Amino acid sequence: ECLAPNTGVTAGPGVKTMTISIQRLVVTAGLLLVGMATSARAQGIETVTNVPFAFTAGDTNLRRDSYRIIPMPGQNGVFMIRGARHGVILMSVTDRRNDREPAPSLTFHRYGDQYFLREVQLGDGRILHIPQTRAEMKAAEHVSAQAAPKSKVMIASSLTK
């Protein structure tokens, strides 16, 4: 009786065989190594930022908290911002050209008492630009109608260890 088709492994009655595919083992080990290397590279640019006010990131309202910024491996411009209880995954436009010092930071646009995350600078110098949302456009219109100033707020981040 053939217990492992296409391998030629057979056994007599009452004998069990176990076949390990060397090819599957090699592929799995290779994927694990690539995943570990990508994770190690991402750890070098992950940042932590203490945000002292509530803000909007994309379409998600987040509380004041300490947030970890984690670029998603293999996804250019996609990152996660995660606090103790809340988080969101955002898509951005990556700008590799950077005239500024590669100091990690978050940049917010402020309209009255509303803050909108607009830019993340990673530890490797990349800048992730977050598109303006409808909520931000509405806040900008409201502030403009009241002749109140719009401002930018930048908060320094620290690299994780």
C-alpha positions as YAML, in Angstrom:
chain: A
units: angstrom
residues:
- id: 1
  name: GLU
  ca: [0.00, 0.00, 0.00]
- id: 2
  name: CYS
  ca: [1.39, 3.43, -0.95]
- id: 3
  name: LEU
  ca: [1.17, 5.84, 2.01]
- id: 4
  name: ALA
  ca: [2.85, 8.85, 0.45]
- id: 5
  name: PRO
  ca: [1.81, 9.27, -3.19]
- id: 6
  name: ASN
  ca: [4.48, 10.45, -5.64]
- id: 7
  name: THR
  ca: [7.30, 9.65, -3.22]
- id: 8
  name: GLY
  ca: [7.49, 5.90, -3.64]
- id: 9
  name: VAL
  ca: [7.25, 5.34, 0.14]
- id: 10
  name: THR
  ca: [5.36, 2.15, 0.97]
- id: 11
  name: ALA
  ca: [4.87, 0.18, 4.13]
- id: 12
  name: GLY
  ca: [3.59, -3.19, 5.08]
- id: 13
  name: PRO
  ca: [0.45, -3.79, 7.18]
- id: 14
  name: GLY
  ca: [0.53, -2.13, 10.63]
- id: 15
  name: VAL
  ca: [3.58, 0.05, 9.88]
- id: 16
  name: LYS
  ca: [3.20, 3.86, 9.83]
- id: 17
  name: THR
  ca: [5.53, 6.14, 7.92]
- id: 18
  name: MET
  ca: [6.17, 9.85, 8.19]
- id: 19
  name: THR
  ca: [7.41, 11.78, 5.19]
- id: 20
  name: ILE
  ca: [9.01, 15.20, 5.58]
- id: 21
  name: SER
  ca: [9.33, 17.28, 2.48]
- id: 22
  name: ILE
  ca: [12.80, 18.80, 2.50]
- id: 23
  name: GLN
  ca: [11.65, 21.37, -0.03]
- id: 24
  name: ARG
  ca: [8.83, 22.56, 2.28]
- id: 25
  name: LEU
  ca: [11.22, 22.69, 5.19]
- id: 26
  name: VAL
  ca: [13.71, 24.82, 3.23]
- id: 27
  name: VAL
  ca: [10.99, 27.17, 1.97]
- id: 28
  name: THR
  ca: [9.53, 27.58, 5.47]
- id: 29
  name: ALA
  ca: [12.96, 28.26, 6.98]
- id: 30
  name: GLY
  ca: [13.69, 30.79, 4.22]
- id: 31
  name: LEU
  ca: [10.40, 32.62, 4.86]
- id: 32
  name: LEU
  ca: [11.12, 32.73, 8.58]
- id: 33
  name: LEU
  ca: [14.58, 34.21, 7.96]
- id: 34
  name: VAL
  ca: [13.17, 36.85, 5.58]
- id: 35
  name: GLY
  ca: [10.47, 37.69, 8.14]
- id: 36
  name: MET
  ca: [13.04, 38.03, 10.92]
- id: 37
  name: ALA
  ca: [15.28, 40.24, 8.78]
- id: 38
  name: THR
  ca: [12.33, 42.46, 7.82]
- id: 39
  name: SER
  ca: [11.24, 42.64, 11.44]
- id: 40
  name: ALA
  ca: [14.76, 43.56, 12.56]
- id: 41
  name: ARG
  ca: [14.91, 46.28, 9.89]
- id: 42
  name: ALA
  ca: [11.49, 47.64, 10.97]
- id: 43
  name: GLN
  ca: [12.58, 47.67, 14.62]
- id: 44
  name: GLY
  ca: [15.39, 50.03, 13.67]
- id: 45
  name: ILE
  ca: [12.87, 52.63, 12.49]
- id: 46
  name: GLU
  ca: [9.94, 52.07, 14.89]
- id: 47
  name: THR
  ca: [9.31, 55.11, 17.03]
- id: 48
  name: VAL
  ca: [7.40, 56.00, 20.18]
- id: 49
  name: THR
  ca: [5.71, 59.38, 20.60]
- id: 50
  name: ASN
  ca: [3.84, 60.81, 23.60]
- id: 51
  name: VAL
  ca: [0.93, 62.77, 22.15]
- id: 52
  name: PRO
  ca: [-0.52, 65.12, 24.81]
- id: 53
  name: PHE
  ca: [-3.84, 65.76, 23.02]
- id: 54
  name: ALA
  ca: [-6.63, 63.88, 21.23]
- id: 55
  name: PHE
  ca: [-6.21, 63.81, 17.45]
- id: 56
  name: THR
  ca: [-7.50, 62.36, 14.23]
- id: 57
  name: ALA
  ca: [-5.40, 59.94, 12.16]
- id: 58
  name: GLY
  ca: [-7.07, 59.20, 8.84]
- id: 59
  name: ASP
  ca: [-10.73, 58.77, 9.78]
- id: 60
  name: THR
  ca: [-10.00, 57.52, 13.31]
- id: 61
  name: ASN
  ca: [-10.16, 59.66, 16.45]
- id: 62
  name: LEU
  ca: [-7.43, 58.77, 18.92]
- id: 63
  name: ARG
  ca: [-6.96, 59.80, 22.56]
- id: 64
  name: ARG
  ca: [-3.89, 61.36, 24.06]
- id: 65
  name: ASP
  ca: [-1.50, 58.51, 24.71]
- id: 66
  name: SER
  ca: [1.95, 57.14, 24.00]
- id: 67
  name: TYR
  ca: [1.90, 55.83, 20.42]
- id: 68
  name: ARG
  ca: [4.19, 53.38, 18.68]
- id: 69
  name: ILE
  ca: [4.68, 54.01, 14.95]
- id: 70
  name: ILE
  ca: [5.37, 50.76, 13.10]
- id: 71
  name: PRO
  ca: [6.00, 50.63, 9.33]
- id: 72
  name: MET
  ca: [4.36, 47.53, 7.84]
- id: 73
  name: PRO
  ca: [7.03, 45.20, 6.38]
- id: 74
  name: GLY
  ca: [6.91, 44.95, 2.60]
- id: 75
  name: GLN
  ca: [4.21, 47.64, 2.30]
- id: 76
  name: ASN
  ca: [5.70, 50.93, 1.17]
- id: 77
  name: GLY
  ca: [3.86, 53.84, 2.79]
- id: 78
  name: VAL
  ca: [1.68, 51.69, 5.06]
- id: 79
  name: PHE
  ca: [2.18, 51.99, 8.80]
- id: 80
  name: MET
  ca: [0.43, 51.33, 12.08]
- id: 81
  name: ILE
  ca: [0.05, 53.85, 14.86]
- id: 82
  name: ARG
  ca: [-0.79, 52.02, 18.07]
- id: 83
  name: GLY
  ca: [-1.48, 53.29, 21.58]
- id: 84
  name: ALA
  ca: [-2.26, 51.33, 24.73]
- id: 85
  name: ARG
  ca: [-5.91, 50.80, 23.75]
- id: 86
  name: HIS
  ca: [-6.39, 52.18, 20.25]
- id: 87
  name: GLY
  ca: [-4.65, 52.10, 16.95]
- id: 88
  name: VAL
  ca: [-5.08, 52.44, 13.22]
- id: 89
  name: ILE
  ca: [-3.33, 51.36, 10.03]
- id: 90
  name: LEU
  ca: [-2.78, 54.22, 7.59]
- id: 91
  name: MET
  ca: [-1.66, 54.56, 4.00]
- id: 92
  name: SER
  ca: [0.61, 57.43, 3.11]
- id: 93
  name: VAL
  ca: [2.77, 58.84, 0.37]
- id: 94
  name: THR
  ca: [6.45, 58.24, 1.10]
- id: 95
  name: ASP
  ca: [8.98, 60.97, 0.49]
- id: 96
  name: ARG
  ca: [12.54, 59.68, 0.53]
- id: 97
  name: ARG
  ca: [14.00, 63.11, -0.25]
- id: 98
  name: ASN
  ca: [14.48, 64.84, 3.04]
- id: 99
  name: ASP
  ca: [16.33, 68.07, 3.62]
- id: 100
  name: ARG
  ca: [15.63, 67.88, 7.33]
- id: 101
  name: GLU
  ca: [17.64, 66.10, 9.98]
- id: 102
  name: PRO
  ca: [16.47, 62.46, 10.19]
- id: 103
  name: ALA
  ca: [14.87, 63.03, 13.60]
- id: 104
  name: PRO
  ca: [11.70, 61.00, 14.07]
- id: 105
  name: SER
  ca: [8.59, 63.08, 14.69]
- id: 106
  name: LEU
  ca: [4.84, 63.45, 14.15]
- id: 107
  name: THR
  ca: [3.41, 66.58, 12.55]
- id: 108
  name: PHE
  ca: [-0.18, 67.67, 13.11]
- id: 109
  name: HIS
  ca: [-2.31, 70.38, 11.53]
- id: 110
  name: ARG
  ca: [-4.26, 72.24, 14.18]
- id: 111
  name: TYR
  ca: [-7.61, 73.92, 13.56]
- id: 112
  name: GLY
  ca: [-8.99, 75.43, 16.77]
- id: 113
  name: ASP
  ca: [-8.92, 72.56, 19.25]
- id: 114
  name: GLN
  ca: [-8.80, 69.82, 16.58]
- id: 115
  name: TYR
  ca: [-5.54, 68.12, 15.60]
- id: 116
  name: PHE
  ca: [-5.02, 66.05, 12.45]
- id: 117
  name: LEU
  ca: [-1.98, 63.82, 11.92]
- id: 118
  name: ARG
  ca: [-0.48, 64.80, 8.56]
- id: 119
  name: GLU
  ca: [3.11, 63.58, 8.58]
- id: 120
  name: VAL
  ca: [5.30, 60.95, 10.19]
- id: 121
  name: GLN
  ca: [9.08, 61.16, 9.98]
- id: 122
  name: LEU
  ca: [10.69, 57.79, 10.64]
- id: 123
  name: GLY
  ca: [14.06, 57.16, 12.21]
- id: 124
  name: ASP
  ca: [15.58, 56.33, 8.81]
- id: 125
  name: GLY
  ca: [14.69, 59.79, 7.45]
- id: 126
  name: ARG
  ca: [11.66, 58.77, 5.37]
- id: 127
  name: ILE
  ca: [8.67, 61.07, 5.60]
- id: 128
  name: LEU
  ca: [5.18, 59.59, 5.36]
- id: 129
  name: HIS
  ca: [2.63, 62.18, 4.17]
- id: 130
  name: ILE
  ca: [-0.96, 61.43, 5.17]
- id: 131
  name: PRO
  ca: [-3.63, 62.75, 2.80]
- id: 132
  name: GLN
  ca: [-6.06, 65.39, 4.00]
- id: 133
  name: THR
  ca: [-9.42, 63.90, 5.01]
- id: 134
  name: ARG
  ca: [-12.91, 65.36, 4.60]
- id: 135
  name: ALA
  ca: [-13.04, 66.01, 8.34]
- id: 136
  name: GLU
  ca: [-9.85, 68.07, 8.12]
- id: 137
  name: MET
  ca: [-11.13, 69.99, 5.09]
- id: 138
  name: LYS
  ca: [-14.30, 70.79, 7.01]
- id: 139
  name: ALA
  ca: [-12.29, 71.93, 10.06]
- id: 140
  name: ALA
  ca: [-10.10, 74.09, 7.79]
- id: 141
  name: GLU
  ca: [-13.17, 75.72, 6.23]
- id: 142
  name: HIS
  ca: [-14.65, 76.41, 9.66]
- id: 143
  name: VAL
  ca: [-11.42, 78.00, 10.93]
- id: 144
  name: SER
  ca: [-11.04, 80.00, 7.71]
- id: 145
  name: ALA
  ca: [-14.60, 81.34, 8.00]
- id: 146
  name: GLN
  ca: [-13.77, 82.56, 11.51]
- id: 147
  name: ALA
  ca: [-10.46, 84.10, 10.34]
- id: 148
  name: ALA
  ca: [-8.68, 81.95, 12.94]
- id: 149
  name: PRO
  ca: [-5.14, 80.78, 12.21]
- id: 150
  name: LYS
  ca: [-4.23, 77.25, 11.21]
- id: 151
  name: SER
  ca: [-1.04, 75.99, 12.80]
- id: 152
  name: LYS
  ca: [1.38, 73.09, 12.62]
- id: 153
  name: VAL
  ca: [2.40, 71.17, 15.71]
- id: 154
  name: MET
  ca: [5.46, 68.91, 15.62]
- id: 155
  name: ILE
  ca: [6.19, 66.40, 18.39]
- id: 156
  name: ALA
  ca: [9.55, 64.66, 18.62]
- id: 157
  name: SER
  ca: [9.57, 60.87, 18.72]
- id: 158
  name: SER
  ca: [12.13, 58.46, 20.08]
- id: 159
  name: LEU
  ca: [13.42, 55.28, 18.47]
- id: 160
  name: THR
  ca: [12.40, 52.01, 20.08]
- id: 161
  name: LYS
  ca: [15.05, 49.64, 21.35]
...
